[in-house]
Amino acid sequence: MGLTIAQKIIKAHLIGGEMTVGSEIALKIDQTLTQDATGTMAYLEFEAMGIDRVRTERSVAYIDHNTLQSGFENADDHRFIQSIAKKHGIYFSRPGNGICHQVHLERFGIPGKTLIGSDSHTPTGGGIGMLAFGAGGLDVAVAMGGGAYYITMPKMIKVNLTGKLRPFVTAKDVSLEILRILSVKGGVGSIIEWGGEGIKTLSVPERATITNMGTELGATTSIFPSDEITRDFLRAEGREADFVALESDADAVYDRVIDIDLSTLKPLIACPHSPDNVVTVESLKGTKVDQVCIGSCTNSSLLDMLKVAALLKGKTIKPEVSLSISPGSKQVLSMLSECGALTDILASGARVLECACGPCIGMGFSPNSAGVSLRTFNRNFEGRSGTADAKVYLVSPETAVAAALTGEITDPILLGEMPKIEMPKAFRIDDSAVIAPAPVEEAKDLEILRGPNIKKFPDCHPQEDAIRAELVLKVGDNITTDHIMPAGAKILPYRSNIPFLSQYCFGVCDKTFPERAKAAGKSIVVGGSNYGQGSSREHAALVPLYLGVRVVITKSFARIHVANLINAGIMPLTFADPADYDKVKEGDMLSIDGVWAGMDSGSMTLCNETTGEKIALVCSFTERQKAILKAGSLLAYTGEQLN
Ligand code: MIC
Ligand code: SF4
């Protein structure tokens, strides 16, 4: 039987387990990336493992999330990451050099290699034919140390593209279309492989927009073949030698095939507050817009920016609209500047922001009260923009420009003719903002620079054989890690300070949670389906751990978060019958006896001591996961293994 592209890469990197859907496999990881918001933790964890030098082919530490430096905290964290990178063999991409996923695609991604990153949008690398996964910081730390990365062998979904996009319809609309079809849960447990004749009309940055947003489907990752288009991109980056051709076998078998005819697509828009809440732009025409933001790891490539500049050229934006543009990398910004496109952008009245995540993670540019913001980003979760009552819509750069010019949601087709964009044959290559690590002999004497913002890792608690704790919080379906541990300008500087962060835990759902959890001492959280979707931030596990959460019971979990919970020693369990979710309420006293035997048998009985009801729970832990939970955390378990 033939293999899919993903199965071929998995096979070449398999160091444990069998490639049977649903079973745990261990993969050798070639490259890692971190960003600063998750990086400080990941490097503290790497340090705790006591390994001198990374054992990957390439590890890169990016600074792109917290670049405001509104106090000493961010700057201290940057210095810490820079010094630890230099000492341990990691390349350091300075603040201003760009968003991790964009820069990694440009400068480091290699088709056929495996990559894990402490950021959920690491699958962006699939645009260049990498098998790239978002992971918790601790998993990345282990991979840097040469350890395997564990995933559940996914199913394979193929999206077969035919036809060609019409003018003003873009790769972003393809992403929104697949979200409309599959929803934010539709990719769970699957790798999405893109193929068909239609992919020949998509450049690498367009493919990367699509694999980037595959994260919003809950997919394990997404991938495109590596073909002549990939080779052209690598050649333009001066890296043709990195090219490897990759395609699936003609008789490869997929669990599901979805057909999309590109020529039938229309400009689409995701409405508040979920990326799968998709309708046509046309259907919302006339809606007043206050703010437009263009950028993020989804839509900040040179191609996107050149299109934006061409559409803005000679025009000015509506006085009522505020427009921000963040190019994805220093390479993109300097090329915009060289060809004069930056002048067209500035002349339109746009505010050009740093090459960083910026407004996407609520670091500035929050909308006005109840404001309508159209963004080319990948997430529009409630509150993420920094304005609690803002209404955030996700769109393509073309639709974003149309709104900035007219002041209302407008089908970009009405902008007239799409200007022809000439892409340069070669990109401007300047790696001066990437600092190489110190040679081994020099590295051992280097000091790691720590600021007072870096606090210790929370204490872990080995799972006990019997648990008795209060249900302190019950939440609904599709709870994101932005609900559990919000980001934004006020909190993001404290990503290495768990005690400080804990005051904001679940703030979007219930501001009283931190106090109540602390008072309870030990506690249980209950959630609906797809609990923990979104960001890879392990803080969404570490902070609840700090507040005393020992068990989370849901209808179902999102992939990265469930791994982060186990890594933190919090036991994730699911209701055998989802309807039993209704049999518990906040304040109930819950207990589980025979936890260890239950881990082995795959089922446990939850006793609701308040009502006297007994509820069946299920779990399916691997031997490794059981050992982590019994040790109290992946870190403790790794320590046990090393000893
Ligand atoms: C995000 O887009 O939510 C982030 C910020 O990039 C996160 C990582 C983080 O929380 O630091 C992600 O996607 O994993
Ligand atoms: Fe940065 Fe936004 Fe991309 Fe996350 S989704 S990596 S915050 S640009």
XYZ file of C-alpha atoms and ligand atoms in Angstrom:
665
model
C 0.000 0.000 0.000
C 1.321 3.444 -0.918
C 2.094 6.151 1.605
C 0.978 9.749 2.006
C 3.658 12.469 2.300
C 3.149 12.692 6.059
C 3.367 8.913 6.464
C 6.660 8.908 4.524
C 8.179 11.546 6.798
C 6.845 9.776 9.888
C 8.312 6.484 8.682
C 11.712 8.084 8.176
C 11.637 9.567 11.705
C 9.936 6.772 13.651
C 11.892 5.773 16.750
C 9.124 4.076 18.692
C 5.641 2.670 18.290
C 3.773 1.501 15.246
C 2.145 3.533 12.530
C -1.374 2.364 13.390
C -3.939 5.151 13.659
C -4.659 5.955 17.293
C -1.539 4.451 18.829
C 1.311 6.464 20.309
C 4.395 6.965 18.135
C 7.754 8.500 18.977
C 9.406 10.732 16.387
C 12.957 11.950 16.002
C 12.909 15.722 15.707
C 15.318 17.501 13.336
C 14.564 21.126 14.162
C 12.948 23.085 16.977
C 11.746 26.629 17.349
C 10.623 28.633 20.337
C 9.206 32.114 20.687
C 9.709 34.348 23.704
C 6.232 34.003 25.254
C 6.655 30.261 25.642
C 10.444 30.247 25.326
C 11.483 31.328 28.808
C 9.655 28.330 30.304
C 10.961 25.983 27.615
C 14.566 27.044 28.314
C 14.126 26.843 32.092
C 12.901 23.300 31.505
C 15.791 22.553 29.132
C 18.201 23.836 31.777
C 16.616 21.627 34.418
C 17.439 18.616 32.223
C 21.135 19.389 32.605
C 22.151 18.925 28.965
C 25.021 21.105 27.670
C 24.256 21.363 24.010
C 21.124 20.912 21.884
C 21.093 17.641 19.973
C 18.948 18.759 17.040
C 20.128 19.690 13.541
C 18.865 23.226 14.087
C 17.199 24.981 16.999
C 16.132 28.603 16.786
C 14.884 30.944 19.539
C 12.739 33.776 18.186
C 11.704 36.964 19.926
C 8.467 38.118 18.327
C 5.580 38.046 20.814
C 6.583 40.327 23.691
C 8.381 43.155 21.989
C 6.679 46.101 23.722
C 9.169 46.240 26.598
C 6.835 48.401 28.663
C 8.881 47.548 31.741
C 12.040 45.619 32.542
C 10.258 42.256 32.300
C 10.364 41.648 28.551
C 13.874 42.974 28.142
C 15.064 40.708 30.974
C 13.396 37.709 29.359
C 14.991 38.528 25.997
C 18.442 38.703 27.603
C 17.830 35.420 29.382
C 16.842 33.680 26.131
C 19.730 35.244 24.211
C 22.273 34.116 26.800
C 20.893 30.610 27.157
C 20.744 30.240 23.351
C 24.377 31.258 22.995
C 25.479 28.797 25.650
C 23.493 25.767 24.542
C 23.828 25.807 20.756
C 20.633 27.600 19.725
C 20.369 30.284 17.022
C 18.835 33.517 18.327
C 16.561 35.617 16.113
C 16.574 39.131 17.546
C 13.432 41.162 18.226
C 12.521 42.966 14.993
C 13.791 40.152 12.782
C 10.254 38.891 12.373
C 7.546 36.452 13.343
C 8.951 32.996 14.060
C 6.914 31.110 11.461
C 7.584 33.587 8.645
C 11.328 33.747 9.358
C 11.607 29.997 9.806
C 9.976 29.438 6.422
C 12.314 31.937 4.790
C 15.598 30.960 6.359
C 15.518 27.529 8.014
C 12.663 25.272 6.903
C 13.644 22.181 4.906
C 11.213 19.864 3.084
C 10.973 16.375 4.571
C 12.399 17.372 7.982
C 10.519 17.282 11.283
C 10.053 20.464 13.293
C 8.394 21.089 16.630
C 7.807 24.543 18.007
C 6.447 25.909 21.266
C 3.772 27.672 19.281
C 0.610 26.190 17.847
C 1.170 27.680 14.390
C 4.398 25.768 13.811
C 2.527 23.751 11.087
C 3.117 26.835 8.907
C 6.276 24.888 7.941
C 3.992 22.416 6.134
C 3.811 25.012 3.359
C 7.366 24.067 2.479
C 6.829 20.320 2.956
C 8.025 20.018 6.554
C 6.237 17.811 9.055
C 5.828 20.534 11.659
C 3.969 20.361 14.967
C 2.990 22.819 17.660
C 3.884 21.519 21.117
C 4.200 22.518 24.739
C 7.480 24.075 25.873
C 8.443 20.983 27.827
C 8.082 18.756 24.748
C 10.283 21.186 22.839
C 12.842 21.161 25.649
C 12.950 17.362 25.546
C 13.361 17.407 21.741
C 16.215 19.923 22.062
C 17.829 17.460 24.409
C 17.576 14.769 21.725
C 14.475 13.092 23.166
C 11.598 11.859 21.043
C 8.377 13.740 20.412
C 5.286 11.636 21.086
C 2.051 11.958 19.164
C -0.943 9.784 18.498
C -0.643 8.357 14.980
C -3.126 10.530 13.075
C -5.651 9.759 10.383
C -5.031 11.239 6.948
C -7.383 13.740 5.353
C -6.694 14.814 1.790
C -7.931 18.102 0.421
C -7.972 17.909 -3.318
C -7.790 21.291 -5.010
C -8.880 21.871 -8.580
C -9.228 25.057 -10.625
C -7.636 28.424 -9.920
C -8.546 31.252 -7.559
C -10.278 34.219 -9.141
C -8.857 37.716 -8.589
C -9.452 38.957 -5.024
C -10.017 35.420 -3.759
C -6.987 34.180 -1.859
C -5.304 31.403 0.086
C -6.892 32.913 3.218
C -10.317 32.255 1.717
C -9.261 28.649 1.121
C -8.386 28.413 4.838
C -11.737 29.894 5.790
C -13.565 27.554 3.402
C -12.001 24.467 4.980
C -12.879 25.842 8.434
C -16.455 26.322 7.230
C -16.522 22.697 6.050
C -14.738 21.030 8.955
C -15.200 23.425 11.948
C -12.667 24.001 14.719
C -12.978 20.343 15.724
C -12.950 18.786 12.253
C -9.202 18.237 12.029
C -8.738 16.669 15.476
C -6.640 13.505 15.260
C -5.783 14.085 11.585
C -3.065 15.363 9.327
C -4.421 17.412 6.445
C -2.570 16.863 3.225
C -3.167 19.322 0.387
C -2.928 18.112 -3.184
C -4.541 18.079 -6.609
C -3.877 20.126 -9.733
C -4.965 23.312 -7.955
C -1.900 23.420 -5.703
C 0.239 24.256 -8.731
C -1.371 27.692 -8.718
C -0.305 28.368 -5.102
C 3.107 29.762 -4.121
C 4.896 28.720 -0.924
C 3.687 31.733 1.131
C 0.100 31.006 0.027
C 0.497 27.346 0.971
C 1.905 28.486 4.308
C -1.190 30.628 4.947
C -3.234 27.454 4.532
C -1.075 25.175 6.699
C -0.868 27.954 9.299
C -4.634 28.047 9.715
C -4.876 24.261 9.750
C -4.161 24.752 13.458
C -7.621 26.272 13.816
C -9.116 22.991 12.549
C -7.582 21.220 15.534
C -5.450 19.205 13.084
C -2.250 17.527 14.236
C -0.592 19.311 11.327
C -1.048 20.172 7.646
C 1.329 19.647 4.746
C 1.824 20.379 1.049
C 4.003 18.377 -1.343
C 7.470 19.739 -2.098
C 7.589 20.449 -5.834
C 9.063 22.868 -8.371
C 7.218 25.749 -6.661
C 8.970 24.840 -3.421
C 12.272 24.700 -5.281
C 11.664 28.202 -6.730
C 10.988 29.560 -3.247
C 14.126 27.996 -1.808
C 16.154 29.256 -4.770
C 14.871 32.805 -4.180
C 16.019 32.391 -0.555
C 19.470 31.280 -1.777
C 18.809 27.788 -0.357
C 18.167 25.599 -3.376
C 20.515 23.014 -1.899
C 17.895 22.385 0.811
C 15.322 21.302 -1.774
C 14.012 17.731 -1.677
C 11.042 16.636 -3.810
C 8.180 15.034 -1.869
C 4.883 13.634 -3.031
C 2.416 11.013 -1.920
C 2.286 7.644 -3.662
C -0.385 7.280 -6.315
C -2.027 4.500 -4.263
C -1.773 6.274 -0.899
C -4.891 5.764 1.186
C -6.729 8.595 2.923
C -9.408 8.331 5.597
C -11.326 11.135 3.977
C -11.023 13.184 0.778
C -12.488 16.667 0.463
C -12.705 18.368 -2.940
C -12.515 22.114 -3.325
C -12.780 23.827 -6.701
C -10.758 27.015 -6.239
C -12.535 28.776 -9.084
C -15.881 28.641 -7.253
C -14.670 30.291 -4.022
C -15.726 33.775 -2.954
C -14.091 36.140 -0.443
C -14.982 34.791 3.012
C -15.004 36.184 6.546
C -14.981 34.522 9.994
C -17.346 36.274 12.400
C -16.856 36.731 16.157
C -15.725 34.760 18.158
C -14.592 31.661 16.324
C -12.486 31.060 13.190
C -15.091 28.600 11.859
C -17.966 31.054 12.034
C -17.570 31.663 8.303
C -19.875 33.472 5.849
C -19.289 35.312 2.559
C -17.948 38.863 2.761
C -20.793 39.881 0.492
C -23.386 38.805 3.057
C -22.055 41.323 5.597
C -21.601 44.213 3.200
C -22.155 47.639 4.688
C -21.182 46.681 8.268
C -19.271 49.652 9.712
C -15.611 48.952 10.486
C -13.511 50.790 13.087
C -10.181 49.086 12.717
C -8.246 46.961 10.240
C -5.068 45.003 11.037
C -2.914 43.344 8.402
C -0.116 40.968 9.363
C 0.460 37.971 11.686
C 2.048 34.647 10.809
C -0.955 33.949 8.555
C -0.721 36.884 6.166
C 2.506 38.846 6.367
C 4.604 37.487 3.500
C 6.113 39.687 0.811
C 3.372 38.580 -1.595
C 0.642 39.633 0.848
C 2.314 42.960 1.550
C 2.928 43.747 -2.138
C -0.745 43.101 -2.870
C -1.772 45.357 0.010
C 0.596 48.120 -1.152
C -0.637 47.880 -4.742
C -4.275 48.158 -3.647
C -3.543 51.103 -1.346
C -1.369 52.930 -3.874
C -2.562 56.454 -4.576
C -5.509 56.130 -2.143
C -6.139 57.166 1.449
C -7.977 55.172 4.058
C -11.253 56.394 5.579
C -10.695 58.853 8.443
C -12.919 56.701 10.703
C -10.756 53.619 10.231
C -7.452 52.890 11.865
C -5.208 50.585 9.799
C -2.125 48.751 11.079
C 0.291 46.811 8.925
C 2.937 44.504 10.401
C 5.245 42.921 7.811
C 6.201 39.381 8.804
C 9.952 39.765 8.751
C 12.861 42.103 8.305
C 13.319 40.526 4.869
C 9.758 41.465 3.897
C 10.019 44.985 5.334
C 13.349 45.761 3.700
C 12.138 44.524 0.321
C 8.991 46.628 0.632
C 11.214 49.566 1.367
C 13.581 48.913 -1.549
C 10.839 48.653 -4.171
C 8.944 51.708 -2.926
C 5.845 49.755 -1.833
C 6.403 50.916 1.756
C 5.945 54.512 0.610
C 2.594 53.605 -0.950
C 1.538 51.968 2.337
C 2.622 54.970 4.429
C 1.006 57.463 2.057
C -2.350 55.700 2.470
C -2.473 56.609 6.166
C -1.627 53.144 7.501
C 0.380 52.754 10.693
C 3.330 50.475 10.063
C 4.139 48.363 13.119
C 7.177 46.311 14.000
C 7.782 42.936 12.313
C 6.229 40.984 15.203
C 2.976 39.384 16.384
C 1.713 42.691 17.796
C -2.083 43.091 17.685
C -2.596 39.365 16.963
C -1.735 38.544 20.555
C -3.217 41.721 21.999
C 0.157 43.489 22.249
C -1.142 46.915 21.405
C -3.651 48.127 18.827
C -6.659 46.958 20.835
C -9.913 48.123 19.206
C -12.163 50.847 20.676
C -15.083 49.829 22.934
C -17.424 47.469 21.095
C -15.315 48.194 18.017
C -15.432 46.160 14.814
C -11.964 45.013 13.817
C -11.157 43.198 10.561
C -7.921 41.256 10.863
C -5.901 39.064 8.530
C -4.983 36.909 11.545
C -5.937 33.347 12.417
C -7.833 33.707 15.719
C -10.743 35.885 16.796
C -11.354 34.422 20.236
C -13.302 36.569 22.665
C -11.133 39.127 24.442
C -7.911 38.173 22.618
C -7.617 41.599 20.993
C -7.382 43.219 24.424
C -10.852 44.811 24.216
C -13.397 42.600 25.945
C -16.413 43.669 23.885
C -14.672 44.063 20.502
C -16.012 42.180 17.509
C -13.116 40.652 15.600
C -13.538 39.256 12.075
C -10.904 37.282 10.147
C -10.331 38.124 6.485
C -7.809 38.118 3.640
C -5.469 41.077 3.082
C -7.565 42.076 0.046
C -10.792 42.175 2.075
C -8.922 44.052 4.810
C -7.824 46.765 2.358
C -11.343 47.047 0.931
C -12.662 47.742 4.452
C -9.926 50.264 5.239
C -10.671 52.205 2.053
C -14.467 52.184 2.346
C -14.993 52.133 6.128
C -17.298 49.147 5.878
C -17.203 45.433 5.126
C -16.870 45.384 1.342
C -16.352 42.617 -1.182
C -12.835 43.365 -2.479
C -13.996 42.510 -6.007
C -15.540 45.986 -5.965
C -12.041 47.517 -5.802
C -11.772 47.211 -9.598
C -8.954 45.406 -11.309
C -6.413 43.491 -9.228
C -2.975 45.027 -9.937
C -0.463 42.524 -11.308
C 2.164 41.618 -8.725
C 5.668 40.747 -9.901
C 7.455 38.623 -7.344
C 11.259 39.103 -7.289
C 13.378 36.168 -8.474
C 15.624 36.528 -5.437
C 14.806 37.720 -1.928
C 17.029 40.097 0.023
C 19.127 37.878 2.239
C 20.548 39.356 5.406
C 20.904 37.064 8.404
C 22.647 39.648 10.561
C 19.755 39.595 13.051
C 20.253 35.872 13.666
C 22.987 35.346 16.225
C 24.857 32.058 16.039
C 25.573 30.140 19.261
C 29.033 30.180 20.826
C 31.474 27.400 19.933
C 31.449 24.529 22.448
C 34.797 25.419 24.128
C 33.698 29.012 24.710
C 30.139 28.117 25.725
C 30.927 26.386 29.010
C 32.146 29.582 30.664
C 29.206 31.705 29.532
C 26.921 33.095 32.189
C 23.146 32.971 31.855
C 21.580 36.358 32.489
C 18.448 36.219 34.638
C 16.169 39.038 35.733
C 13.848 39.140 38.759
C 10.825 38.393 36.556
C 11.913 34.806 36.142
C 10.268 32.797 38.886
C 10.580 29.147 39.645
C 8.601 26.398 37.987
C 5.460 25.457 40.033
C 5.779 22.439 42.335
C 4.416 19.300 40.816
C 2.179 16.782 42.547
C 2.348 13.068 41.785
C -1.183 11.731 41.126
C -2.439 9.873 44.166
C -4.429 6.654 44.145
C -7.483 8.405 45.581
C -8.626 11.949 44.840
C -11.202 13.995 46.681
C -11.652 17.586 45.560
C -14.206 20.290 44.850
C -15.420 21.062 41.332
C -14.395 24.719 41.346
C -15.143 25.604 37.731
C -17.447 24.202 35.068
C -17.120 25.612 31.550
C -18.718 24.864 28.157
C -17.568 23.656 24.720
C -14.566 24.909 22.703
C -12.819 26.572 25.647
C -9.527 27.952 24.281
C -6.221 28.306 26.062
C -6.873 32.060 25.705
C -9.824 31.531 28.078
C -7.731 29.483 30.504
C -4.657 31.709 30.483
C -5.245 34.958 28.589
C -2.421 36.855 26.884
C -2.338 40.574 25.973
C -0.117 43.513 26.792
C -0.874 43.548 30.553
C -0.140 39.892 31.233
C 2.204 38.683 28.500
C 5.325 40.202 30.133
C 4.814 37.743 33.009
C 5.065 34.484 31.108
C 7.996 33.450 33.315
C 6.156 34.392 36.491
C 3.464 31.803 37.181
C 2.376 33.274 40.557
C 1.657 36.635 38.911
C -0.143 35.067 35.934
C -2.338 33.005 38.240
C -4.424 36.072 39.150
C -5.790 36.081 35.597
C -6.438 32.378 35.131
C -9.867 31.767 33.520
C -10.490 35.518 33.825
C -12.558 35.507 30.591
C -14.942 32.899 32.102
C -14.970 33.711 35.802
C -12.824 36.314 37.528
C -13.371 34.684 40.922
C -11.734 31.411 39.867
C -8.174 32.076 41.123
C -9.372 33.027 44.602
C -11.794 30.132 44.839
C -9.267 27.622 43.553
C -6.679 28.768 46.066
C -9.202 28.569 48.885
C -10.167 25.030 47.850
C -6.531 23.906 47.953
C -7.051 20.960 45.632
C -9.594 21.175 42.841
C -11.221 19.728 39.724
C -12.256 21.608 36.561
C -14.974 20.331 34.212
C -15.257 21.312 30.549
C -17.232 20.501 27.409
C -15.861 19.263 24.092
C -12.615 20.371 22.396
C -11.350 21.747 25.705
C -8.019 23.596 25.379
C -8.112 24.374 21.655
C -5.913 27.146 20.276
C -2.550 28.238 21.585
C 0.114 25.775 22.673
C 0.925 27.807 25.801
C 1.757 25.350 28.574
C 0.893 28.147 30.992
C -2.711 26.985 30.502
C -1.639 23.849 32.384
C 1.103 25.235 34.660
C -1.047 28.038 36.087
C -4.009 25.778 36.976
C -1.432 23.408 38.505
C -0.108 26.262 40.634
C -3.681 27.054 41.706
C -4.251 23.469 42.837
C -6.097 21.885 39.901
C -5.362 18.141 39.947
C -7.877 16.747 37.448
C -9.713 18.113 34.416
C -12.795 16.200 33.212
C -14.294 17.030 29.818
C -16.298 15.682 26.886
C -13.094 15.848 24.783
C -9.700 17.591 24.695
C -7.600 19.389 22.081
C -4.305 17.667 21.213
C -1.582 20.033 22.439
C -3.393 20.983 25.622
C -4.021 17.411 26.728
C -0.293 16.723 26.295
C 0.521 19.850 28.314
C -1.827 18.757 31.123
C -0.154 15.356 31.356
C 3.312 16.965 31.187
C 2.281 19.166 34.127
C 0.946 16.176 36.070
C -2.729 17.174 35.823
C -4.874 14.144 34.993
C -7.171 14.593 31.953
C -10.267 12.364 32.014
C -13.358 12.238 29.813
C -16.984 11.378 30.498
C -17.818 7.889 29.144
C -21.227 9.340 28.249
C -20.969 13.045 27.301
C -24.495 13.568 28.706
C -23.071 12.964 32.206
C -21.540 16.429 31.934
C -24.926 17.568 33.253
C -24.614 15.456 36.402
C -22.047 17.698 38.086
C -22.146 21.353 39.027
C -19.812 23.937 40.495
C -19.323 23.471 44.213
C -19.964 19.684 44.136
C -17.494 17.552 46.071
C -16.113 14.861 43.756
C -13.991 11.815 44.429
C -12.277 9.058 42.484
C -10.894 5.920 44.130
C -8.506 3.442 42.536
C -6.842 5.959 40.221
C -3.852 3.790 39.410
C -5.876 0.703 38.578
C -8.181 2.956 36.538
C -5.247 4.267 34.544
C -4.472 0.650 33.613
C -8.017 -0.440 32.848
C -8.968 2.760 31.021
C -11.983 3.529 33.189
C -12.658 5.155 36.548
C -15.754 5.927 38.577
C -16.387 9.476 39.629
C -18.446 9.799 42.749
C -20.409 13.000 43.107
C -20.446 13.083 46.897
C -22.845 16.008 46.908
C -25.594 14.182 44.976
C -24.507 10.605 45.602
C -24.407 9.892 41.860
C -21.769 7.640 40.276
C -20.433 8.641 36.850
C -18.270 6.570 34.471
C -15.092 8.215 33.191
C -12.642 6.986 30.571
C -8.967 7.518 29.853
C -6.402 5.942 27.564
C -2.956 6.645 28.904
C 0.174 5.065 27.481
C 2.702 3.531 29.884
C 4.821 6.661 29.478
C 1.917 8.970 30.296
C 0.984 6.918 33.376
C 4.577 7.160 34.557
C 4.578 10.944 34.011
C 1.343 11.353 35.997
C 2.674 9.188 38.816
C 5.973 11.079 38.863
C 4.058 14.356 38.946
C 5.373 15.898 35.697
C 7.362 15.196 32.565
C 10.271 17.020 34.141
C 10.201 14.793 37.229
C 9.795 11.723 35.019
C 12.712 12.741 32.770
C 14.796 13.284 35.906
C 13.868 9.770 37.109
C 14.854 8.363 33.699
C 18.186 10.186 33.616
C 19.001 8.900 37.099
C -1.078 32.407 19.792
O -1.211 32.682 18.617
O -2.021 32.183 20.564
C 0.330 32.324 20.346
C 0.515 33.473 21.243
O 1.263 32.411 19.302
C 0.451 30.986 21.073
C 1.652 30.818 21.862
C 1.626 31.512 23.184
O 0.602 31.565 23.851
O 2.680 31.987 23.561
C 0.297 29.759 20.191
O -0.343 29.832 19.173
O 0.755 28.680 20.575
Fe 2.222 35.401 16.679
Fe -0.344 35.633 16.161
Fe 1.100 33.906 14.842
Fe 0.551 33.442 17.394
S -0.908 33.529 15.719
S 2.547 33.215 16.392
S 0.580 35.530 18.193
S 1.332 36.118 14.800
